[in-house]
XYZ file of C-alpha atoms in Angstrom:
774
model
C -26.220 33.714 -13.223
C -22.836 35.476 -13.898
C -21.034 32.966 -15.840
C -24.343 32.261 -17.675
C -24.659 35.305 -19.309
C -20.627 35.783 -20.056
C -20.657 32.213 -22.243
C -24.365 33.869 -24.107
C -22.590 36.704 -24.737
C -19.453 34.459 -26.361
C -21.796 32.010 -28.083
C -23.848 35.270 -29.197
C -20.565 36.833 -30.455
C -19.530 33.980 -32.459
C -16.927 32.642 -30.498
C -16.870 29.294 -29.924
C -16.290 27.753 -26.342
C -13.974 24.750 -25.605
C -13.825 22.684 -22.743
C -10.919 20.950 -20.607
C -11.888 18.509 -18.070
C -9.430 17.691 -15.515
C -9.662 15.596 -12.323
C -9.398 18.584 -9.211
C -10.801 21.512 -9.225
C -7.200 23.126 -7.801
C -6.071 21.770 -10.804
C -8.724 23.440 -12.970
C -8.279 26.769 -11.487
C -4.922 26.711 -12.299
C -5.005 25.648 -15.830
C -8.023 28.507 -16.159
C -5.396 31.080 -15.808
C -2.981 29.783 -18.441
C -6.166 29.329 -20.946
C -8.004 32.426 -20.396
C -10.935 33.305 -22.696
C -13.037 31.254 -24.875
C -12.322 28.207 -22.358
C -14.679 26.576 -19.997
C -12.590 24.289 -17.694
C -14.110 21.828 -15.190
C -12.888 19.109 -12.755
C -14.617 15.458 -12.829
C -13.214 14.560 -9.176
C -11.338 11.727 -10.168
C -12.924 8.405 -10.958
C -16.262 8.632 -12.613
C -16.862 5.122 -13.788
C -15.560 2.213 -12.442
C -16.512 -1.412 -11.831
C -19.907 -2.019 -10.277
C -19.504 -1.191 -6.402
C -22.955 -0.161 -5.778
C -25.392 -2.529 -3.713
C -28.317 -1.377 -5.371
C -26.698 -3.052 -8.797
C -26.928 -7.168 -9.674
C -23.315 -6.806 -10.841
C -22.023 -5.244 -7.797
C -21.535 -8.774 -6.062
C -19.701 -10.282 -9.097
C -16.381 -11.416 -9.086
C -15.664 -11.504 -12.583
C -16.748 -11.468 -15.804
C -16.816 -13.698 -18.987
C -15.130 -12.628 -22.198
C -14.332 -14.477 -25.488
C -11.188 -15.812 -26.820
C -8.880 -13.508 -27.383
C -10.765 -10.316 -25.743
C -10.985 -8.727 -22.603
C -14.357 -8.999 -20.244
C -16.518 -6.406 -20.817
C -18.078 -5.236 -17.884
C -20.919 -2.805 -16.662
C -19.220 0.208 -15.952
C -21.004 2.328 -13.135
C -20.773 6.074 -11.819
C -18.819 6.622 -9.016
C -20.217 8.227 -5.940
C -21.499 11.574 -7.251
C -19.871 11.182 -10.609
C -23.073 11.013 -12.925
C -24.398 14.280 -11.473
C -20.594 16.269 -11.656
C -20.896 15.223 -15.275
C -24.120 15.943 -15.957
C -23.920 19.714 -15.053
C -20.779 19.610 -16.965
C -22.226 18.275 -20.383
C -25.278 20.149 -19.472
C -23.035 23.627 -19.350
C -20.777 22.571 -22.450
C -24.039 21.794 -24.552
C -25.484 24.680 -23.833
C -22.509 27.038 -24.417
C -22.331 25.389 -27.884
C -18.853 23.802 -27.500
C -18.076 21.764 -30.365
C -14.311 20.288 -28.761
C -13.372 18.901 -25.397
C -10.109 18.058 -24.294
C -9.333 15.293 -21.639
C -6.420 16.482 -19.632
C -6.248 13.613 -16.610
C -3.153 12.756 -15.165
C -0.380 11.286 -17.226
C -0.322 7.365 -15.821
C -2.219 4.191 -16.163
C -5.200 5.560 -13.954
C -5.722 8.686 -15.632
C -5.851 7.342 -18.717
C -8.440 4.864 -17.278
C -10.245 7.892 -16.348
C -9.869 9.463 -19.866
C -11.073 6.314 -21.808
C -14.613 6.823 -19.277
C -14.968 10.597 -19.946
C -14.368 9.883 -24.123
C -17.128 7.663 -23.769
C -19.349 10.024 -21.670
C -18.622 12.661 -23.907
C -18.530 11.008 -27.052
C -21.508 13.352 -28.648
C -19.255 16.028 -29.093
C -17.820 16.651 -32.265
C -14.242 16.265 -31.306
C -12.741 14.613 -28.283
C -8.818 15.150 -27.304
C -6.799 13.539 -25.257
C -4.148 15.655 -23.719
C -1.219 15.253 -20.922
C 1.399 17.225 -19.501
C 3.955 16.045 -16.804
C 3.842 19.657 -14.836
C 1.371 22.461 -14.771
C 2.955 25.366 -16.329
C 2.084 27.968 -18.929
C 4.231 26.308 -21.735
C 3.562 23.061 -20.842
C -0.603 23.401 -20.953
C -0.381 25.044 -23.795
C 1.958 22.741 -25.417
C -0.227 19.820 -24.945
C -3.293 21.464 -26.170
C -1.742 22.444 -29.145
C -0.299 18.602 -29.482
C -3.234 16.382 -28.810
C -2.462 12.618 -28.615
C -5.030 9.627 -28.915
C -6.016 7.505 -26.167
C -2.961 5.199 -25.206
C -5.186 2.089 -24.947
C -2.181 0.033 -23.996
C -2.298 2.093 -21.132
C -6.063 1.800 -20.545
C -5.991 -2.085 -20.856
C -3.295 -2.340 -18.056
C -5.956 -0.492 -15.801
C -8.645 -2.566 -16.820
C -6.382 -5.934 -16.135
C -5.366 -4.421 -13.008
C -9.002 -3.798 -11.712
C -10.370 -7.425 -13.111
C -7.258 -9.382 -10.950
C -8.020 -7.319 -7.503
C -11.921 -7.790 -7.955
C -11.320 -11.428 -8.750
C -8.915 -11.745 -5.767
C -10.774 -9.610 -3.347
C -14.023 -10.793 -3.683
C -13.145 -14.409 -4.063
C -10.131 -14.348 -1.207
C -12.344 -11.770 0.906
C -15.331 -14.290 1.238
C -12.961 -17.598 1.656
C -11.089 -15.599 5.348
C -14.844 -14.703 6.634
C -14.526 -18.265 7.799
C -12.040 -16.536 10.608
C -14.235 -13.706 10.687
C -11.929 -11.234 9.046
C -13.185 -8.503 6.560
C -10.920 -8.383 3.632
C -7.856 -10.081 1.520
C -6.075 -8.009 -1.190
C -3.611 -8.836 -4.446
C -1.246 -6.014 -2.724
C -2.841 -5.413 0.617
C -2.114 -9.325 2.208
C 1.534 -9.393 0.718
C 1.964 -5.986 2.019
C 0.610 -7.080 5.559
C 2.868 -9.783 5.342
C 6.270 -7.853 5.747
C 4.715 -6.409 8.897
C 4.019 -9.359 10.076
C 7.025 -11.232 9.772
C 8.846 -8.387 11.288
C 6.745 -8.831 14.287
C 7.848 -12.165 14.576
C 11.480 -11.744 14.242
C 11.016 -8.983 17.137
C 9.378 -11.874 19.175
C 11.820 -14.478 18.486
C 14.864 -11.945 19.178
C 17.008 -13.227 22.184
C 18.824 -9.765 23.443
C 22.730 -10.231 23.806
C 24.738 -8.010 26.639
C 27.771 -6.177 25.530
C 29.647 -3.825 27.151
C 31.431 -0.507 25.935
C 34.101 1.699 26.651
C 34.201 5.488 25.415
C 35.957 8.683 26.205
C 36.178 12.372 24.646
C 38.999 14.354 24.103
C 39.603 17.141 22.395
C 35.578 17.071 21.094
C 36.215 13.695 19.328
C 34.852 10.714 20.579
C 37.588 7.559 21.233
C 36.283 3.699 22.152
C 38.336 0.925 23.271
C 39.183 -1.821 20.432
C 38.768 -4.301 22.936
C 38.717 -7.486 20.381
C 40.034 -8.224 16.960
C 37.939 -10.785 14.493
C 39.842 -13.540 15.159
C 40.183 -13.077 18.846
C 38.348 -16.040 20.838
C 36.326 -13.752 22.735
C 35.404 -11.516 20.021
C 32.259 -10.033 19.945
C 29.300 -10.694 17.126
C 25.918 -9.600 16.711
C 23.372 -12.186 15.685
C 24.058 -11.317 11.905
C 27.882 -12.550 12.248
C 28.901 -8.932 12.307
C 31.895 -7.834 14.330
C 32.317 -5.110 17.010
C 35.913 -4.464 17.907
C 34.400 -2.037 20.599
C 32.341 -4.296 22.296
C 32.946 -7.096 24.660
C 30.882 -9.689 26.725
C 33.566 -9.790 29.529
C 31.937 -6.991 32.500
C 34.544 -7.322 34.618
C 37.580 -6.606 31.616
C 35.413 -3.326 30.842
C 35.253 -1.835 34.413
C 39.177 -2.383 34.662
C 39.754 -0.756 31.415
C 37.335 2.089 32.407
C 39.195 2.682 35.927
C 42.887 2.585 34.146
C 41.396 5.347 31.336
C 39.980 7.306 34.328
C 43.052 6.880 36.487
C 45.521 8.106 33.623
C 43.615 10.612 32.184
C 45.755 10.990 29.485
C 46.513 8.721 26.250
C 49.296 8.648 23.500
C 48.756 9.296 19.970
C 50.271 6.120 18.405
C 49.523 6.034 14.906
C 47.389 7.869 12.049
C 45.978 7.400 8.714
C 44.969 10.411 6.602
C 41.865 9.923 4.192
C 39.386 11.701 2.205
C 35.918 11.127 2.089
C 33.718 12.392 -0.823
C 30.001 12.198 -0.120
C 27.962 12.078 -3.694
C 24.251 14.034 -3.865
C 21.224 11.475 -4.048
C 19.017 11.840 -7.198
C 15.759 14.076 -7.542
C 12.676 12.555 -5.828
C 10.830 9.524 -6.750
C 7.271 8.983 -5.186
C 8.900 6.215 -2.928
C 11.947 8.707 -1.814
C 9.839 11.498 -1.185
C 7.409 9.676 1.220
C 10.451 8.408 3.262
C 12.436 11.938 3.429
C 9.928 13.789 4.150
C 9.030 11.018 7.046
C 12.681 11.436 8.040
C 13.234 15.122 7.585
C 9.791 16.364 8.309
C 8.285 14.079 10.430
C 4.927 13.776 8.372
C 2.905 10.617 7.850
C 2.850 9.730 4.228
C -0.789 10.550 3.418
C 0.386 14.017 4.488
C 2.989 14.334 2.586
C 0.886 13.078 -0.286
C -1.608 15.546 -0.119
C 0.708 18.297 0.485
C 2.708 17.230 -2.821
C -0.623 16.914 -4.614
C -1.946 20.672 -4.068
C 2.140 21.978 -4.958
C 1.593 19.921 -8.152
C -2.095 21.096 -9.092
C -1.069 24.380 -8.223
C 1.962 24.457 -11.087
C 5.078 24.570 -8.637
C 6.222 20.466 -8.885
C 5.864 17.733 -11.070
C 3.985 14.656 -11.883
C 4.256 13.054 -7.734
C 3.991 9.496 -9.077
C 6.737 8.206 -10.453
C 9.253 5.754 -10.359
C 12.241 7.813 -12.479
C 14.692 9.706 -11.194
C 15.484 11.468 -14.486
C 15.048 14.897 -15.402
C 14.300 17.086 -18.506
C 17.691 19.257 -19.717
C 15.989 22.476 -19.779
C 15.449 21.868 -15.982
C 18.847 20.614 -15.075
C 20.389 23.792 -17.085
C 18.288 26.327 -15.474
C 18.803 24.988 -11.937
C 22.713 24.827 -13.139
C 22.961 28.328 -13.861
C 21.315 28.992 -10.340
C 23.686 27.537 -8.450
C 26.896 28.531 -10.576
C 25.140 32.533 -9.315
C 24.528 31.668 -6.460
C 27.406 29.486 -4.842
C 30.164 29.581 -7.447
C 30.938 27.112 -10.531
C 32.926 25.115 -7.799
C 29.533 23.846 -6.330
C 28.564 22.397 -9.998
C 28.529 18.328 -10.358
C 28.252 16.063 -12.924
C 24.475 15.604 -12.000
C 23.206 12.169 -10.790
C 19.725 10.825 -12.433
C 18.434 7.946 -13.048
C 19.024 5.378 -9.752
C 21.752 7.583 -8.839
C 24.110 7.297 -11.791
C 25.819 9.731 -13.380
C 23.866 11.780 -15.860
C 24.172 10.554 -19.724
C 23.746 6.824 -18.162
C 20.015 7.702 -17.391
C 17.750 5.802 -18.894
C 13.853 4.153 -18.633
C 13.968 1.222 -16.632
C 12.900 -1.862 -18.909
C 9.449 -3.053 -18.221
C 8.940 -0.311 -15.526
C 6.634 1.558 -17.540
C 5.844 4.295 -13.971
C 9.273 5.349 -14.819
C 8.190 6.911 -18.016
C 7.416 10.308 -16.027
C 10.277 12.812 -14.805
C 11.037 12.606 -11.257
C 9.561 14.833 -8.767
C 11.164 18.386 -9.316
C 10.489 22.455 -9.015
C 8.569 23.443 -12.529
C 10.899 26.951 -12.158
C 14.168 24.925 -10.858
C 15.248 28.960 -10.286
C 12.549 29.383 -7.450
C 13.730 28.025 -3.744
C 10.335 28.779 -1.980
C 6.946 28.370 -3.203
C 3.331 27.473 -1.450
C 0.660 29.294 0.265
C 1.435 28.009 3.727
C 3.895 26.846 6.235
C 3.642 22.884 5.035
C 3.767 23.671 1.408
C 6.447 25.824 1.807
C 8.202 22.998 3.418
C 7.936 20.284 1.095
C 8.921 22.605 -1.454
C 11.900 23.355 -0.202
C 12.764 20.008 0.534
C 11.598 19.201 -3.181
C 13.677 22.275 -4.493
C 16.816 21.179 -2.631
C 16.687 17.628 -3.372
C 16.583 18.655 -7.525
C 19.435 21.380 -6.970
C 21.874 19.044 -5.180
C 21.555 16.427 -7.602
C 22.977 18.937 -10.129
C 25.890 19.851 -7.306
C 29.336 19.007 -6.448
C 30.147 16.200 -3.670
C 30.674 17.343 -0.668
C 34.482 16.704 0.841
C 36.041 15.532 4.376
C 39.049 15.200 5.303
C 39.703 12.264 7.800
C 41.923 11.251 10.490
C 41.552 7.677 12.184
C 43.697 7.446 15.092
C 45.245 4.589 17.682
C 45.709 5.886 20.745
C 47.722 3.259 23.700
C 46.875 4.526 27.714
C 49.356 3.412 30.266
C 48.153 0.113 31.810
C 46.029 -0.943 29.436
C 46.839 -3.790 26.761
C 44.146 -2.874 23.832
C 43.963 0.036 21.985
C 41.939 3.026 22.067
C 40.525 4.320 18.105
C 38.863 7.313 16.857
C 38.199 9.675 13.815
C 38.229 12.765 13.583
C 36.850 14.814 10.213
C 36.009 18.513 8.744
C 34.348 19.770 6.349
C 36.555 21.335 3.571
C 33.660 21.552 0.805
C 30.201 22.043 1.589
C 29.219 21.091 -1.832
C 25.481 19.689 -2.520
C 25.012 20.092 1.204
C 25.034 23.842 0.728
C 21.362 23.741 -0.254
C 20.126 21.743 2.864
C 22.131 23.701 5.514
C 18.628 24.426 6.581
C 18.079 21.316 7.928
C 21.279 20.146 9.042
C 22.999 20.295 12.650
C 26.266 21.989 13.126
C 29.054 20.851 11.062
C 33.393 20.890 12.157
C 34.630 22.717 9.785
C 38.200 22.230 11.349
C 40.494 20.050 12.577
C 41.043 19.885 16.187
C 43.754 22.528 17.553
C 45.594 19.740 18.685
C 47.074 18.693 15.465
C 48.089 15.216 14.664
C 51.775 14.718 15.740
C 52.503 11.164 16.826
C 53.877 10.757 20.225
C 51.894 13.826 21.355
C 49.414 13.416 24.910
C 45.724 14.018 24.520
C 43.724 14.590 27.889
C 40.630 13.300 28.923
C 37.814 15.941 28.565
C 35.367 14.193 31.076
C 35.473 10.767 33.032
C 35.667 8.238 30.482
C 32.159 6.040 30.224
C 31.296 2.492 30.337
C 28.132 1.613 28.356
C 26.436 -1.924 29.444
C 23.398 -2.566 27.091
C 21.737 -5.515 25.020
C 20.831 -5.885 21.069
C 17.526 -4.704 20.032
C 15.253 -6.893 17.908
C 14.773 -5.541 14.570
C 12.825 -2.315 14.163
C 9.337 -1.947 13.063
C 8.382 -1.079 10.024
C 7.350 2.371 9.497
C 4.876 3.994 6.737
C 7.838 5.189 4.638
C 10.104 2.044 5.533
C 7.562 -0.215 4.462
C 6.820 1.537 0.980
C 10.808 1.364 0.625
C 10.093 -2.421 0.992
C 7.505 -2.589 -1.215
C 9.542 -0.942 -4.215
C 12.167 -3.037 -3.367
C 10.362 -6.171 -4.217
C 8.195 -4.330 -7.062
C 5.395 -4.790 -4.800
C 2.754 -2.364 -5.885
C 3.639 0.837 -7.698
C 3.436 4.773 -7.029
C 0.105 5.133 -7.586
C -0.869 2.760 -5.038
C 1.695 2.906 -2.446
C -0.027 5.445 0.010
C -3.932 3.635 -0.158
C -2.082 0.161 0.426
C -0.755 1.167 3.490
C -3.908 3.100 4.333
C -6.213 0.088 4.238
C -4.376 -2.173 6.455
C -5.027 0.526 8.907
C -8.326 1.327 7.851
C -9.116 -2.554 8.126
C -7.595 -2.767 11.718
C -5.037 -5.433 10.220
C -2.355 -3.037 11.244
C -2.346 -0.010 14.228
C 0.575 2.470 14.590
C 1.940 3.242 17.377
C 3.757 6.553 16.377
C 5.799 5.825 13.378
C 5.613 1.997 13.815
C 3.328 -0.136 12.047
C 2.151 -3.012 14.466
C -0.408 -5.976 13.264
C -3.222 -6.597 15.342
C -4.227 -10.181 16.080
C -6.797 -10.347 13.037
C -3.410 -9.300 10.973
C -1.435 -11.692 12.243
C -4.137 -14.652 11.956
C -5.055 -13.340 8.216
C -1.028 -13.748 7.446
C -0.349 -16.728 9.739
C -3.174 -19.065 9.135
C -5.216 -18.064 5.890
C -2.598 -16.826 3.473
C -0.823 -19.719 3.625
C -4.007 -21.558 1.741
C -3.194 -19.828 -1.292
C 0.632 -20.130 -0.750
C 0.719 -23.722 -1.183
C 0.933 -23.909 -5.272
C 4.502 -22.761 -6.368
C 4.094 -20.706 -9.723
C 5.405 -17.915 -10.104
C 7.132 -18.285 -6.401
C 5.267 -19.561 -3.737
C 1.912 -18.676 -4.311
C -0.608 -16.192 -4.432
C 0.415 -13.706 -1.954
C 4.187 -14.245 -1.932
C 6.299 -11.517 -3.007
C 7.431 -13.055 -6.661
C 4.021 -13.872 -7.550
C 2.578 -10.052 -6.489
C 5.523 -8.924 -8.296
C 5.549 -10.881 -10.962
C 1.906 -9.489 -11.887
C 2.974 -6.405 -11.466
C 5.513 -6.504 -14.418
C 2.765 -8.052 -16.350
C 0.792 -5.376 -15.779
C 3.885 -3.016 -16.838
C 4.233 -4.866 -20.337
C 0.955 -4.852 -21.069
C 1.106 -1.040 -20.457
C 4.014 -0.949 -22.608
C 2.533 -2.585 -25.756
C 4.647 -5.706 -24.636
C 2.316 -8.449 -23.939
C -1.587 -9.116 -24.702
C -4.172 -7.981 -22.182
C -6.301 -10.694 -22.884
C -3.587 -13.251 -22.428
C -2.135 -12.065 -19.622
C -5.929 -12.083 -18.001
C -6.630 -15.460 -19.528
C -3.579 -17.021 -17.754
C -4.266 -15.184 -14.376
C -7.421 -16.482 -13.917
C -6.610 -20.103 -14.554
C -3.930 -19.621 -12.476
C -6.079 -18.216 -9.481
C -8.747 -20.818 -10.424
C -6.148 -23.784 -9.320
C -5.161 -21.803 -6.403
C -8.528 -21.061 -5.016
C -9.273 -24.245 -5.847
C -6.548 -26.002 -3.692
C -7.153 -23.382 -0.540
C -10.785 -24.390 -0.715
C -9.981 -28.203 -0.116
C -7.275 -27.779 2.275
C -9.670 -25.750 4.238
C -12.141 -28.630 4.359
C -9.205 -30.939 6.076
C -9.500 -28.261 9.163
C -12.216 -27.010 11.123
C -13.123 -23.212 10.620
C -13.265 -20.657 14.183
C -16.514 -21.040 13.758
C -17.005 -24.505 13.983
C -14.410 -24.671 17.043
C -16.363 -22.011 18.884
C -19.890 -24.271 18.079
C -18.933 -27.582 19.118
C -16.667 -26.251 22.138
C -19.770 -24.331 23.085
C -21.702 -27.810 23.215
C -18.777 -29.603 24.862
C -18.936 -27.277 27.821
C -22.169 -28.329 28.868
C -21.721 -31.719 28.692
C -20.403 -34.035 31.314
C -17.066 -35.188 31.495
C -18.282 -39.171 30.499
C -20.384 -37.584 27.346
C -17.663 -34.949 25.899
C -15.223 -38.244 26.321
C -17.755 -40.269 24.213
C -18.203 -37.400 21.280
C -14.248 -36.270 20.891
C -12.108 -38.812 23.142
C -8.965 -37.546 24.999
C -8.197 -35.066 21.919
C -8.825 -31.355 22.050
C -11.042 -29.730 19.931
C -8.297 -28.010 17.923
C -6.811 -31.209 17.211
C -9.479 -32.387 15.051
C -9.258 -32.365 11.533
C -12.267 -30.570 9.461
C -14.352 -33.583 8.545
C -13.888 -35.274 11.891
C -15.643 -31.502 13.154
C -18.504 -31.692 10.530
C -19.049 -35.654 11.201
C -19.372 -34.995 15.081
C -21.717 -31.850 14.649
C -24.097 -33.941 12.301
C -24.599 -36.875 14.850
C -24.882 -34.943 17.378
C -28.914 -35.180 18.850
C -31.259 -32.172 18.290
C -31.167 -31.590 22.231
C -27.348 -31.505 22.802
C -27.334 -28.885 20.072
C -30.010 -26.888 21.392
C -28.766 -26.672 24.856
C -26.683 -23.843 24.569
C -27.363 -19.921 24.072
C -27.975 -18.428 21.034
C -25.048 -16.952 19.064
C -25.123 -12.862 18.383
C -25.783 -14.163 14.990
C -28.566 -15.727 15.272
C -29.916 -12.609 17.843
C -29.045 -10.389 15.189
C -30.527 -12.239 12.327
C -34.320 -12.420 14.493
C -34.189 -9.071 14.818
C -33.084 -8.362 11.324
C -35.936 -10.356 10.180
C -38.609 -8.788 12.687
C -37.523 -5.065 11.458
C -37.865 -6.066 7.904
C -41.184 -7.648 8.266
C -42.466 -5.115 10.305
C -43.939 -7.137 13.212
C -44.359 -6.857 16.944
C -41.216 -8.734 18.476
C -43.130 -9.879 21.784
C -46.285 -10.917 20.053
C -44.639 -13.327 17.350
C -42.337 -14.798 20.318
C -45.422 -15.421 22.207
C -46.779 -16.999 19.082
C -44.406 -19.618 19.113
C -44.542 -20.155 22.293
C -41.429 -18.339 23.952
C -41.929 -15.836 26.868
C -38.697 -13.583 25.764
C -35.905 -13.319 23.065
C -33.327 -14.291 26.226
C -35.043 -17.614 26.660
C -34.066 -18.746 23.168
C -31.739 -21.965 22.885
C -28.955 -22.038 20.437
C -28.261 -24.745 17.619
C -29.330 -25.986 14.630
C -32.154 -27.323 16.607
C -32.693 -24.825 19.444
C -35.527 -22.155 19.300
C -33.577 -19.600 18.477
C -33.211 -21.733 14.988
C -36.996 -22.603 14.697
C -37.642 -18.803 15.574
C -35.431 -17.832 12.325
C -36.794 -20.714 10.252
C -40.318 -19.142 11.050
C -39.586 -15.900 10.197
C -38.127 -16.866 6.609
C -41.264 -18.628 6.594
C -43.093 -15.306 6.912
C -40.195 -13.569 4.632
C -39.729 -16.100 1.772
C -42.226 -13.957 -0.682
C -39.629 -11.348 -0.298
C -37.303 -10.146 -2.711
C -33.522 -12.230 -2.343
C -30.988 -11.205 -0.423
C -28.517 -9.015 -1.872
C -26.031 -12.379 -0.132
C -28.461 -15.122 -1.929
C -27.641 -12.844 -5.488
C -24.253 -12.697 -4.825
C -23.709 -16.742 -3.953
C -25.714 -17.371 -7.464
C -23.881 -15.290 -9.400
C -20.514 -16.798 -7.829
C -22.043 -20.359 -8.436
C -22.953 -19.834 -12.221
C -20.119 -18.222 -12.399
C -17.652 -21.329 -11.047
C -20.172 -23.694 -13.511
C -19.947 -21.344 -16.454
C -23.456 -21.273 -16.504
C -25.491 -18.468 -18.060
C -27.303 -17.087 -15.300
C -30.542 -16.899 -17.530
C -30.390 -20.472 -17.385
C -30.296 -20.845 -14.226
C -33.335 -18.362 -14.072
C -35.256 -20.751 -15.899
C -35.012 -23.245 -13.709
C -37.157 -21.670 -10.849
C -39.296 -20.501 -13.521
C -38.072 -16.890 -12.618
C -38.291 -13.942 -15.064
C -34.531 -12.598 -14.320
C -32.416 -12.660 -11.076
C -33.556 -8.773 -10.264
C -37.027 -10.174 -9.095
C -36.337 -13.534 -7.642
C -37.957 -14.542 -4.578
C -35.997 -15.465 -1.013
C -37.451 -18.874 -1.660
C -36.527 -19.148 -4.916
C -33.285 -18.180 -4.408
C -32.843 -20.734 -1.685
C -34.303 -23.564 -4.059
C -31.626 -22.791 -6.783
C -28.836 -22.378 -4.735
C -29.089 -25.876 -2.771
C -29.654 -27.016 -6.691
C -26.357 -25.337 -8.064
C -24.551 -26.465 -4.811
C -25.921 -30.155 -5.820
C -24.456 -29.894 -8.849
C -20.839 -28.169 -8.186
C -20.525 -31.340 -5.544
C -21.296 -33.429 -8.057
C -18.914 -32.003 -10.891
C -15.683 -32.389 -7.805
C -16.763 -35.899 -7.311
C -16.359 -36.673 -11.103
C -13.028 -34.983 -11.259
C -11.929 -37.544 -8.046
């Protein structure tokens, strides 16, 4: 009531209110503080409209929509969950308050532009609708953006639309395909990402541990190692990748003798010293992937926690936009932090600065073809503020981001290094070691909060050749085995995705999260381990789509997926036609999908194998041999299994218990028809549901048939509607023409029986067209 009263007062006094719409409430509260009176600032809570997904919508089951040449499809954009109510409140309040100008300030990326486009359509009744964006939520950035509104970037919008259409087509068609293996889903980016994790697990399983021995000792606080073999030695030790390790030997007896000699002598003679200096350069400011990786290694956080805390810091105005591939920063921010560094540490702590991909400033520039790089790196909005945030986690991540940005403008850290070679009486092989100490901390100074004790002085004994170095404690012999490759962690899989150009900053976290949620991958600490379903999807199902070499090795290959991401970037940059790219993708996918369907028919499905095996298990050895001979069921082709099943008598197929699906179908239909199960079973001559038999000719099948007959005038199921839409899409047949064939007004009122008839007819038409092509 208070707010409404204030709004009426503004209107009464002749003050024209303006409306700003953002994505989150936290961001809205921050910006409201900057704009003050005369502004309504509201949040739409993310996406407001998207491709239909509500099962009540007839379009929710469509994999794709038709379009005219040179145009993108124009699907019906449906409200997302609760969005209609949110936008209704925002619109109503704005109209009552006399708002005549609307500013849409969603995120400055592809998805943010798509949201802005949908909001501009929803708010089109207002006199003026402007698009504004900013890379940081500071007062100066917000006021500047509001003062300089832009037009919608339709290249960005088109890229977002094509990405949705691609993901929808692949997700719907391929997910249906993989259900033959009782799997849940496949995805354009999700499945190749799973591939990395499965392939790494296969590498681990194939690893053969290789034994090695090493001997080490400590003298004057420095670790020294025995150098057993040079690379040209016939006994030289190499790992599986061919890397030479001079301090390792396969000869256990030699290692034991070496250990005994060193512990007996307890003294080493310094034979030679090689001087050197090591200069360590700072790393570039954070991009999305490096922030997620470093937060994992430094703070021990999951990617979802880092993403959440970073979002809060951005929405509170403490850091710049968090979804970026860039390592560039603006001149003003760099100058501010350099002044702060010089004031706090001194001029000798300033460096040349590193920017794009770790290059020196001046070489920084936008990556060709990657529009996600249009933003700055992730940095503090106030570079002179070392601490920010409302709680411990926010402060920890902010400190990490500030340190990384400050370090990028600082001098290299410098260490003196001495590489030493020792001899020992009784040994034919040398002992080596390295001493190093830091002489200039440089950029490491701002990371002192996270580092261990650093050596800053050389050992007191000095480095005079001929000196004797005593052994601090007994030398140690280690016998160990090579380890298999490390499993991917959440952060390292994102690093791999970025390396191969799969996904973008806005999708990294959600892609990995989906794999875990859909139980294709499980987490063991920080490690990602593929489940049985995950392995099945990548090893058995994905190859059906990876047999056509178009862009790489097929639909779910890393090359193809990366190529599609690059095409989306080109659309975003205005360098490629969205409609052309979509049309090309549809043609390529159609070919790949049809090949996959043909290949699948060559092999029996999991369900077919399980069904036939259940029948064979109840046969005598003689009857079994008559059916499949001496073959295993797994050795049969798809055509052979279908022929065998079709040729089995009803009695053979009814001599098995009902499947879980048959029982579930009976219970579902009984519940839908609201009839008594016991009475129904008694009417068809069965005493109990547990007494039913399975198979197509079994009593369970007959019971389902009777229930379907009772249910035939009910509305068609969602699955039937989806099947009809998919089949008409495949035939490029208008849905109205299909409805006319069964004398039905629309697909929204088609009955189950009519849907069943129509599906049968459409299936015959599809099969006929396939045969004519052959």
